[in-house]
Coordinates of C-alpha atoms in Angstrom, one line a residue:
Chain A
M8 CA 49.9 129.8 110.8
E9 CA 52.8 127.7 110.9
V10 CA 56.3 129.2 110.7
Y11 CA 59.1 127.3 108.9
A12 CA 61.9 126.6 111.5
P13 CA 65.0 124.7 110.2
P14 CA 65.5 121.6 112.0
R15 CA 67.8 121.9 115.0
P16 CA 71.1 120.5 114.6
K17 CA 71.7 117.4 116.5
P18 CA 74.3 117.9 119.4
V19 CA 77.5 116.4 118.3
S20 CA 79.3 114.6 121.1
P21 CA 82.9 114.5 121.3
G22 CA 84.2 111.3 119.3
A23 CA 81.2 110.9 117.4
H24 CA 83.4 110.4 114.3
E25 CA 85.3 107.6 116.0
P26 CA 83.7 104.7 114.4
W27 CA 85.4 105.4 111.2
D28 CA 87.9 108.1 112.1
H29 CA 89.8 105.8 114.4
N30 CA 89.2 102.7 112.3
P31 CA 92.6 101.2 111.6
A32 CA 91.5 100.0 108.1
V33 CA 90.5 103.5 107.0
K34 CA 93.6 104.9 108.4
V35 CA 95.6 102.2 106.4
V36 CA 93.8 102.9 103.1
G37 CA 93.7 106.6 103.6
G38 CA 97.5 106.6 104.5
S39 CA 98.5 104.6 101.5
A40 CA 96.5 106.7 99.2
A41 CA 98.0 109.9 100.7
F42 CA 101.5 108.5 100.3
L43 CA 101.0 107.9 96.8
V44 CA 99.6 111.4 96.2
G45 CA 102.5 113.0 98.1
L46 CA 104.9 111.6 95.7
P47 CA 104.5 114.2 92.8
F48 CA 104.2 117.1 95.3
G49 CA 107.5 116.1 96.7
A50 CA 109.1 116.1 93.0
G51 CA 107.6 119.7 92.8
R52 CA 109.3 120.3 96.1
S53 CA 112.5 119.1 95.1
V54 CA 112.7 121.1 92.0
Y55 CA 111.6 124.3 94.2
H56 CA 114.4 123.5 96.6
A57 CA 116.8 123.0 93.9
V58 CA 116.1 126.4 92.3
G59 CA 116.5 127.8 95.7
D60 CA 119.7 126.2 96.3
L61 CA 121.1 127.0 93.0
K62 CA 119.9 130.8 93.5
D63 CA 121.7 130.8 96.8
A64 CA 124.9 129.3 95.4
A65 CA 124.9 131.9 92.5
L66 CA 124.4 134.8 95.0
F67 CA 127.3 133.1 97.2
A68 CA 129.8 132.8 94.1
G69 CA 128.8 136.3 93.1
K70 CA 129.6 137.6 96.7
L71 CA 132.7 135.7 96.6
A72 CA 134.0 137.3 93.3
N73 CA 132.7 140.6 93.7
P74 CA 135.8 142.9 93.6
F75 CA 133.6 145.9 94.6
D76 CA 132.5 144.8 97.8
P77 CA 135.7 143.7 100.1
K78 CA 133.5 143.2 103.2
G79 CA 131.1 140.7 101.4
R80 CA 134.1 138.8 99.9
E81 CA 135.6 138.7 103.3
E82 CA 132.3 137.4 104.7
A83 CA 131.9 134.8 102.0
A84 CA 135.5 133.5 102.2
G85 CA 135.0 133.2 106.0
Q86 CA 132.0 131.0 105.4
V87 CA 134.2 128.9 103.0
R88 CA 137.0 128.7 105.7
N89 CA 134.3 127.7 108.3
G90 CA 132.9 125.0 106.2
V91 CA 136.5 123.6 105.0
H92 CA 137.3 123.6 108.7
G93 CA 134.3 121.8 110.1
A94 CA 134.9 119.3 107.3
L95 CA 138.4 118.8 108.4
Q96 CA 137.3 118.8 112.1
Y97 CA 134.9 116.1 111.3
G98 CA 137.8 114.2 109.4
R99 CA 140.1 114.4 112.4
S100 CA 137.3 113.2 114.8
V101 CA 136.6 110.2 112.7
V102 CA 140.3 109.5 112.4
A103 CA 140.6 109.6 116.3
D104 CA 137.4 107.7 116.9
P105 CA 136.2 105.6 113.9
R106 CA 133.1 104.4 115.8
R107 CA 131.7 108.1 115.2
L108 CA 131.6 107.2 111.4
R109 CA 129.4 104.3 112.2
A110 CA 127.2 105.9 114.6
D111 CA 126.5 108.8 112.2
A112 CA 125.9 106.5 109.4
L113 CA 123.4 104.7 111.7
A114 CA 121.8 107.9 112.9
A115 CA 121.3 109.0 109.2
G116 CA 119.9 105.6 108.4
K117 CA 117.3 105.7 111.0
T118 CA 116.3 109.1 110.0
A119 CA 115.9 107.9 106.4
L120 CA 113.9 105.0 107.7
R121 CA 111.6 107.2 109.6
D122 CA 111.2 109.7 106.8
L123 CA 111.0 107.6 103.8
V124 CA 109.4 104.3 104.8
P125 CA 105.6 104.3 104.9
F126 CA 103.9 103.1 107.9
N127 CA 107.0 102.5 110.1
R128 CA 105.7 104.5 113.0
P129 CA 102.7 103.9 115.4
M130 CA 99.5 105.0 113.6
A131 CA 98.3 108.5 114.4
D132 CA 95.2 109.0 116.3
T133 CA 92.7 109.7 113.5
A134 CA 92.7 108.7 109.9
W135 CA 93.2 112.5 108.8
D136 CA 96.3 112.7 111.0
E137 CA 97.7 109.4 109.5
M138 CA 97.0 110.5 106.0
K139 CA 99.0 114.0 106.4
R140 CA 101.9 112.2 108.0
E141 CA 101.9 109.6 105.1
F142 CA 101.4 112.5 102.6
G143 CA 104.7 114.0 104.2
V144 CA 106.4 110.5 103.7
G145 CA 105.2 110.4 100.1
M146 CA 106.7 114.1 99.6
N147 CA 110.2 112.9 101.1
D148 CA 110.1 109.9 98.6
G149 CA 109.0 111.9 95.8
E150 CA 111.9 114.2 96.4
G151 CA 114.3 111.3 96.7
L152 CA 113.1 109.9 93.3
V153 CA 113.9 113.2 91.5
N154 CA 117.4 112.9 92.9
V155 CA 117.5 109.3 91.2
V156 CA 116.2 110.7 88.0
G157 CA 118.8 113.7 88.3
F158 CA 121.4 110.8 88.9
F159 CA 120.4 109.0 85.8
G160 CA 120.4 112.2 83.9
G161 CA 124.0 112.9 85.3
G162 CA 124.9 109.4 84.5
E163 CA 123.7 109.9 80.9
A164 CA 125.6 113.4 80.8
L165 CA 128.7 111.6 81.8
A166 CA 128.2 108.4 79.6
G167 CA 127.8 111.1 76.7
M168 CA 131.0 112.9 77.4
R169 CA 132.9 109.6 77.7
A170 CA 131.5 108.4 74.3
V171 CA 132.6 111.7 72.7
R172 CA 136.2 111.4 74.3
T173 CA 136.4 107.7 73.2
F174 CA 134.8 108.0 69.9
E175 CA 137.7 107.1 67.8
A176 CA 138.9 104.4 70.2
T177 CA 135.6 102.7 69.9
R178 CA 135.2 103.1 66.2
D179 CA 136.3 99.3 65.6
A180 CA 133.7 98.1 68.1
R181 CA 130.9 100.3 66.3
I182 CA 131.9 98.7 63.1
A183 CA 131.7 95.2 64.4
K184 CA 128.4 95.6 65.8
S185 CA 127.1 97.0 62.6
M186 CA 128.5 94.0 60.7
A187 CA 126.8 91.7 63.3
Q188 CA 123.6 93.1 62.2
G189 CA 124.1 92.0 58.7
L190 CA 125.6 95.0 57.0
D191 CA 128.6 94.8 54.9
R192 CA 132.1 96.4 56.0
K193 CA 132.0 99.3 53.8
T194 CA 128.5 100.2 55.1
A195 CA 129.5 99.8 58.7
E196 CA 132.4 102.2 58.3
Y197 CA 130.4 104.7 56.8
L198 CA 127.9 104.6 59.7
S199 CA 130.6 104.5 62.1
K200 CA 131.2 108.3 61.5
P201 CA 130.0 110.9 63.9
Y202 CA 126.4 111.8 63.3
E203 CA 126.0 115.4 62.1
G204 CA 122.1 115.3 61.2
R205 CA 119.6 117.7 62.7
G206 CA 118.7 115.1 65.4
H207 CA 115.1 114.1 67.0
H208 CA 112.7 116.8 67.4
S209 CA 111.0 116.7 71.1
P210 CA 108.7 117.6 72.6
I211 CA 107.4 119.5 69.6
P212 CA 107.7 117.4 66.9
Q213 CA 108.5 118.6 63.2
R214 CA 104.8 118.2 62.0
R215 CA 103.4 120.4 64.7
S216 CA 105.6 123.3 63.5
V217 CA 102.6 125.4 62.2
I218 CA 100.2 127.3 64.6
S219 CA 96.6 127.0 63.5
S220 CA 93.4 126.9 65.4
E221 CA 92.2 124.2 63.5
K222 CA 94.6 122.0 65.3
W223 CA 92.8 122.5 68.6
K224 CA 89.4 123.8 67.3
I225 CA 90.2 127.0 69.7
P226 CA 90.4 130.3 68.7
I227 CA 94.0 131.7 68.2
P228 CA 95.2 135.5 67.8
P229 CA 95.0 136.3 64.4
V230 CA 98.8 137.4 64.6
L231 CA 99.7 133.8 65.5
Q232 CA 97.4 132.0 63.0
G233 CA 99.2 130.3 60.2
K234 CA 102.5 131.3 61.7
K235 CA 105.5 128.7 61.9
I236 CA 107.1 128.1 65.3
P237 CA 110.5 129.9 64.7
A238 CA 113.5 127.7 64.0
W239 CA 115.4 129.2 67.1
I240 CA 112.7 127.3 69.2
M241 CA 112.2 124.3 66.8
D242 CA 115.8 123.5 66.3
S243 CA 117.1 124.9 69.7
P244 CA 118.6 122.4 71.9
L245 CA 115.7 122.6 74.3
N246 CA 113.5 120.9 71.3
V247 CA 116.0 118.7 69.8
S248 CA 117.6 115.6 71.0
K249 CA 120.9 114.6 69.7
P250 CA 122.7 112.5 72.4
R251 CA 126.5 113.1 72.5
G252 CA 129.2 110.9 71.0
M253 CA 126.7 109.0 68.6
S254 CA 127.9 107.6 65.3
Q255 CA 125.3 107.7 62.4
A256 CA 124.6 103.9 63.1
D257 CA 123.9 104.6 66.9
F258 CA 121.7 107.8 66.1
Y259 CA 119.7 105.8 63.3
E260 CA 119.0 103.2 65.8
Y261 CA 118.3 105.7 68.6
H262 CA 116.0 107.7 66.2
Y263 CA 114.1 104.6 65.1
G264 CA 113.4 103.6 68.8
V265 CA 112.1 106.8 70.0
D266 CA 110.4 108.0 67.0
K267 CA 107.7 106.1 65.0
R268 CA 107.9 108.3 62.0
F269 CA 111.6 107.5 61.5
Q270 CA 112.0 104.5 59.5
G271 CA 115.2 104.6 57.8
A272 CA 117.5 106.7 55.7
K273 CA 119.2 106.8 52.5
L274 CA 122.8 105.7 52.2
P275 CA 125.4 106.4 49.5
A276 CA 124.3 104.6 46.4
N277 CA 127.4 102.1 46.5
L278 CA 126.5 101.2 50.1
N279 CA 124.3 98.1 51.2
G280 CA 123.2 97.5 47.8
G281 CA 121.6 100.9 47.4
K282 CA 118.9 99.8 50.0
G283 CA 119.8 102.5 52.5
W284 CA 119.4 102.0 56.3
S285 CA 116.1 100.5 57.3
G286 CA 115.2 99.8 61.1
K287 CA 112.6 97.3 60.4
R288 CA 115.0 95.4 58.0
L289 CA 117.5 95.4 60.8
N290 CA 115.1 94.3 63.4
Q291 CA 115.7 97.4 65.5
K292 CA 113.6 97.8 68.6
R293 CA 111.1 100.6 69.2
Y294 CA 110.9 101.5 72.7
G295 CA 107.9 101.3 75.0
F296 CA 106.2 104.6 76.0
P297 CA 108.1 105.5 79.3
E298 CA 111.6 104.7 77.8
R299 CA 110.6 106.6 74.8
V300 CA 109.7 109.6 76.7
W301 CA 113.0 109.3 78.8
R302 CA 115.3 108.4 75.8
G303 CA 113.5 111.0 73.4
T304 CA 114.0 114.0 75.9
P305 CA 116.6 116.4 74.8
T306 CA 120.0 116.4 76.4
F307 CA 119.6 119.8 77.6
W308 CA 116.6 118.8 80.1
K309 CA 118.7 115.9 81.2
D310 CA 121.7 117.8 81.9
G311 CA 119.2 120.2 83.8
A312 CA 117.9 117.4 85.8
A313 CA 121.7 116.6 86.7
I314 CA 122.2 120.3 87.7
V315 CA 118.8 120.3 89.6
D316 CA 120.0 117.2 91.5
A317 CA 123.4 118.8 92.3
G318 CA 121.6 121.8 93.5
E319 CA 119.0 119.7 95.7
F320 CA 122.0 117.7 97.1
P321 CA 123.1 120.3 99.7
G322 CA 119.6 120.6 100.9
L323 CA 118.8 117.1 100.9
F324 CA 118.9 116.0 104.4
E325 CA 117.7 119.1 105.5
N326 CA 114.5 118.7 103.7
Q327 CA 114.1 114.8 104.3
T328 CA 114.5 115.2 108.1
Q329 CA 111.0 116.4 108.2
G330 CA 108.1 113.7 107.8
G331 CA 105.4 116.4 107.6
P332 CA 104.9 119.6 105.6
Q333 CA 107.1 122.3 106.2
Chain B
M16 CA 87.7 104.8 55.7
T17 CA 91.0 105.3 57.5
V18 CA 93.7 107.3 55.8
R19 CA 97.0 105.4 55.0
P20 CA 99.5 108.3 55.7
W21 CA 102.7 106.2 54.6
G22 CA 103.0 106.1 50.6
G23 CA 105.9 104.4 48.6
F24 CA 106.4 104.7 45.0
I25 CA 108.7 105.1 42.2
A26 CA 109.2 108.5 40.5
D27 CA 110.9 109.4 37.3
F28 CA 112.8 112.4 38.4
P29 CA 116.7 113.2 38.2
D30 CA 118.4 112.1 41.5
D31 CA 118.8 115.7 43.2
E32 CA 121.0 114.2 46.0
V33 CA 124.4 116.3 46.4
G34 CA 127.5 114.2 47.3
S35 CA 129.8 111.5 46.3
E36 CA 130.0 107.5 46.4
R37 CA 131.5 108.0 49.7
D38 CA 129.0 110.7 51.4
I39 CA 125.8 112.5 51.3
A40 CA 126.3 116.3 51.6
V41 CA 122.4 117.0 50.9
F42 CA 119.8 114.3 50.9
G43 CA 117.7 114.0 47.7
G44 CA 113.9 114.3 47.2
R45 CA 113.6 118.1 47.1
N46 CA 112.3 118.0 43.4
V47 CA 109.6 115.2 44.2
V48 CA 108.5 117.8 47.0
V49 CA 108.2 120.5 44.8
A50 CA 106.2 118.4 42.1
L51 CA 104.0 117.2 44.7
G52 CA 103.3 120.9 46.1
R53 CA 102.4 121.6 42.5
I54 CA 99.8 118.7 42.2
L55 CA 98.4 119.8 45.6
T56 CA 98.1 123.4 44.6
K57 CA 96.1 122.2 41.5
L58 CA 93.9 120.1 44.0
G59 CA 92.8 123.2 45.8
C60 CA 95.4 123.4 48.4
R61 CA 96.9 126.8 49.5
Q62 CA 99.8 128.2 51.2
V63 CA 102.1 125.2 50.0
S64 CA 105.4 125.9 51.9
E65 CA 109.1 125.9 50.5
P66 CA 110.5 122.3 51.2
D67 CA 112.3 122.1 54.4
Y68 CA 115.4 120.3 54.7
C69 CA 115.4 117.4 57.3
H70 CA 118.8 115.8 56.8
E71 CA 118.4 111.9 56.6
E72 CA 114.5 112.1 56.9
G73 CA 114.4 114.0 53.6
W74 CA 112.4 117.2 52.8
A75 CA 109.1 118.4 54.3
F76 CA 106.4 121.0 53.5
T77 CA 103.2 122.0 54.8
F78 CA 100.1 123.3 53.2
Y79 CA 96.3 124.0 54.0
Y80 CA 93.6 122.4 52.6
K81 CA 90.0 123.9 53.2
G82 CA 91.6 125.9 55.9
I83 CA 93.2 122.9 57.6
P84 CA 97.0 122.6 58.1
F85 CA 98.7 119.5 56.8
W86 CA 102.5 118.3 56.8
S87 CA 104.1 116.0 54.6
R88 CA 107.7 114.6 54.2
V89 CA 109.4 112.8 51.5
T90 CA 112.4 110.4 52.0
S91 CA 114.4 109.7 49.0
F92 CA 115.8 106.1 48.1
H93 CA 116.1 107.3 44.4
P94 CA 114.3 106.0 42.5
A95 CA 112.0 104.7 45.3
F96 CA 110.4 107.1 47.7
W97 CA 108.6 107.3 50.8
L98 CA 105.8 110.0 51.5
L99 CA 104.6 110.7 54.8
F100 CA 101.3 112.6 54.5
E101 CA 99.6 114.0 57.6
E102 CA 96.9 116.0 59.3
T103 CA 98.2 117.6 62.2
S104 CA 95.5 118.1 64.5
A105 CA 96.6 118.1 68.2
T106 CA 93.2 117.1 69.8
R107 CA 91.0 114.3 69.7
R108 CA 88.2 116.7 68.8
A109 CA 89.9 118.3 66.0
R110 CA 91.1 115.1 64.5
K111 CA 87.6 114.0 64.3
Q112 CA 86.2 116.8 62.9
N113 CA 89.0 117.1 60.3
A114 CA 89.0 113.3 59.4
A115 CA 86.8 113.8 56.4
I116 CA 88.7 116.5 54.8
Y117 CA 91.8 114.6 55.5
N118 CA 90.3 111.6 53.8
E119 CA 89.2 113.7 50.6
I120 CA 92.7 115.4 50.2
W121 CA 94.6 112.1 50.7
R122 CA 92.1 110.4 48.0
K123 CA 92.6 113.3 45.6
L124 CA 96.6 113.2 46.0
A125 CA 96.5 109.4 45.5
T126 CA 94.5 109.6 42.5
A127 CA 96.4 112.7 40.9
M128 CA 99.8 110.7 41.7
E129 CA 98.3 107.6 40.0
R130 CA 97.3 109.3 36.9
D131 CA 100.6 111.3 36.7
P132 CA 102.9 109.5 34.3
R133 CA 106.0 110.5 36.7
F134 CA 105.0 108.4 39.5
H135 CA 104.6 104.5 39.4
K136 CA 103.8 101.6 41.7
L137 CA 102.3 103.4 44.3
L138 CA 101.7 101.5 47.8
W139 CA 99.9 103.0 51.0
R140 CA 100.5 101.8 54.3
S141 CA 99.0 102.7 57.7
L142 CA 101.3 104.5 60.5
K143 CA 101.4 101.4 62.5
D144 CA 102.9 99.3 59.6
G145 CA 105.4 102.1 58.4
P146 CA 106.2 102.5 54.9
P147 CA 107.0 99.8 52.3
D148 CA 110.5 98.7 51.8
P149 CA 112.1 100.0 48.6
D150 CA 112.5 96.4 47.6
E151 CA 108.8 95.8 48.0
I152 CA 108.1 99.2 45.9
A153 CA 110.4 98.1 42.9
A154 CA 108.6 94.6 43.1
A155 CA 105.1 96.1 42.8
D156 CA 103.2 95.7 39.7
D157 CA 103.2 98.6 37.2
P158 CA 100.5 99.2 36.6
P159 CA 99.0 98.0 39.8
L160 CA 96.4 95.0 39.5
R161 CA 93.7 97.3 41.4
S162 CA 93.4 100.8 41.0
F163 CA 93.5 103.3 44.1
D164 CA 89.6 103.4 44.1
E165 CA 89.4 99.9 44.0
A166 CA 92.0 99.1 46.7
Y167 CA 90.7 101.6 49.0
P168 CA 86.9 102.3 48.1
D169 CA 85.7 105.6 49.3
S170 CA 83.3 105.4 52.2
Q171 CA 81.7 108.3 54.0
V172 CA 81.9 106.4 57.3
I173 CA 85.0 107.4 59.0
A174 CA 86.6 104.6 61.2
P175 CA 86.6 105.8 64.8
E176 CA 89.7 106.5 66.3
R177 CA 91.1 103.9 68.9
R178 CA 91.2 105.1 72.3
P179 CA 94.6 106.0 73.6
G180 CA 96.0 104.2 76.7
C181 CA 94.9 105.5 80.1
I182 CA 98.0 105.8 81.8
P183 CA 98.7 109.4 81.2
I184 CA 95.3 110.4 82.0
I185 CA 95.8 108.6 85.5
I186 CA 99.0 110.1 85.9
G187 CA 97.4 113.7 85.1
L188 CA 94.7 113.1 87.5
W189 CA 97.4 111.9 90.2
F190 CA 99.3 115.2 89.9
V191 CA 96.5 117.2 90.1
L192 CA 95.2 115.6 93.2
S193 CA 98.4 115.9 94.7
G194 CA 98.7 119.5 94.2
V195 CA 95.3 120.1 95.7
M196 CA 96.2 117.8 98.7
G197 CA 99.6 119.3 99.2
M198 CA 97.7 123.0 99.8
I199 CA 95.1 121.4 101.9
V200 CA 97.6 119.7 104.2
S201 CA 99.7 122.7 104.6
A202 CA 96.8 124.8 105.3
S203 CA 95.6 122.4 108.0
D204 CA 98.7 123.0 109.8
D205 CA 98.5 126.7 109.8
P206 CA 96.6 128.5 112.4
H207 CA 94.8 130.8 109.9
H208 CA 94.3 127.6 107.6
R209 CA 96.3 129.2 104.9
P210 CA 99.0 127.2 103.0
T211 CA 102.5 128.5 103.2
G212 CA 103.8 130.4 100.0
E213 CA 106.2 127.6 99.1
Y214 CA 103.2 125.0 99.1
I215 CA 100.9 127.3 97.2
T216 CA 103.7 127.7 94.4
I217 CA 104.3 124.0 94.3
G218 CA 100.8 123.0 94.6
I219 CA 100.1 125.4 91.5
V220 CA 102.6 124.1 89.5
T221 CA 102.0 120.5 90.3
I222 CA 98.2 121.2 89.2
I223 CA 99.3 122.8 86.0
V224 CA 101.5 120.0 85.2
G225 CA 98.8 117.5 85.9
L226 CA 96.5 119.3 83.8
A227 CA 98.8 119.4 81.0
I228 CA 99.6 115.9 81.2
L229 CA 95.8 115.4 81.3
Y230 CA 95.2 117.1 78.3
W231 CA 97.9 115.5 76.2
G232 CA 96.5 111.9 77.4
V233 CA 93.3 112.7 76.3
N234 CA 94.3 114.0 73.0
R235 CA 97.2 112.0 72.0
H236 CA 97.0 110.0 69.0
P237 CA 96.7 106.3 69.7
D238 CA 99.5 105.5 67.4
D239 CA 102.0 108.3 69.0

């Protein structure tokens, strides 16, 4: 009788994977893919670190302001003094030797080149090591990209605040713009007033305000079935985009650009021949998909991105000096 | 058959806008919404909601027909009006399954409005084309040269929905892969082959975000 015996594994000699694992083409393809795959993870890491930094900052501020913990206050104040002292010392050393600033900037540039530019170092021995390294570079770039987004979010917040501050001063320019679009002066003046409507709903549009299993064809707890999403969520700043400092004309143009279901609005009967405002008639543009997502995002989230960026900034260099996972 | 969700019409209703020649305090169209709600109730719709004020966008309301929720909005350009009549399914599968019922109630409403002497010059447009301009509505034939059934003959064949673009699907998969690889890379550097707590958190969140984008990408309406 024959007894079944599993086949003996062939002995694996060291370097058996060499044909592909050490192949430069495999390393380049694998490394490039790993770099791209690392970008979203880096974006997540940026938010993770920023949240941590913000938490630390809040704890520090609490410690600094706590009247019931004089020791902790003194400790925190000491940290502030040390920080200011360090910055002043650095400033003095730069004044004494301006070459230091150049040397430090060059060193920071070199570090950034090493950690942010893919394939700028000799290739690792194996494809897997190369992939790991490029994944780390991708993560660093992902973090950097989030900072850029936060920068734009911050820029938009500043631009919005400036628009609010200069609203009255720029009124004539807004009237001129509407008239250049073909509207008469009275209509242009009416549309130059501050926008006071209820804004653009995003990410949950108004038409999706009812909760129903029929929308997803999945079971939903009976307690939720047929209920409307409460107004305190639907109409909250988390779900309503109403950029700061916009006139009615600005907002109608904006709304037409971001929402395919906003086509126009009524104006008082004696304006624009009773025809109302129509985006199509005024040849307004609709934004493409990525721009629609960015512009349609409520100010609350963009301000949040800017705050995350501010929270990330103190930890930026600390996180980016490491090419691989931490 | 494909439903044309944008309607444009003239309605013999008093202008219920509140305001002056200089400003609009409350936009009009509420009375039209109430009238449409009553028509829909007679057509077998249930749970017709109270009109919801949407400022310059007009007045909206929700209702159910054969258990499926619908959402509708009327924008006033008195005496012309726009009607947006939508089925609100969130997934491709649900839209496909609800398409016949959506078509049925749209046809019923359009026919009822055509027969109702208060409504005239009814025009229907696709989501992509947008509503007819108030001038276009005013210039339409009354009565129309072709009835609704002649203009939009009923058919049991529901036109298949176009496929939405694949970019969100690619982005979703990219995030999922990133979350998985981040944890693998972290585990490979650990002597016990375990990813760090930080990498597990980021990895799981990245995977969840990726799955959400993927779900939305697969199910979004091609005209959204």
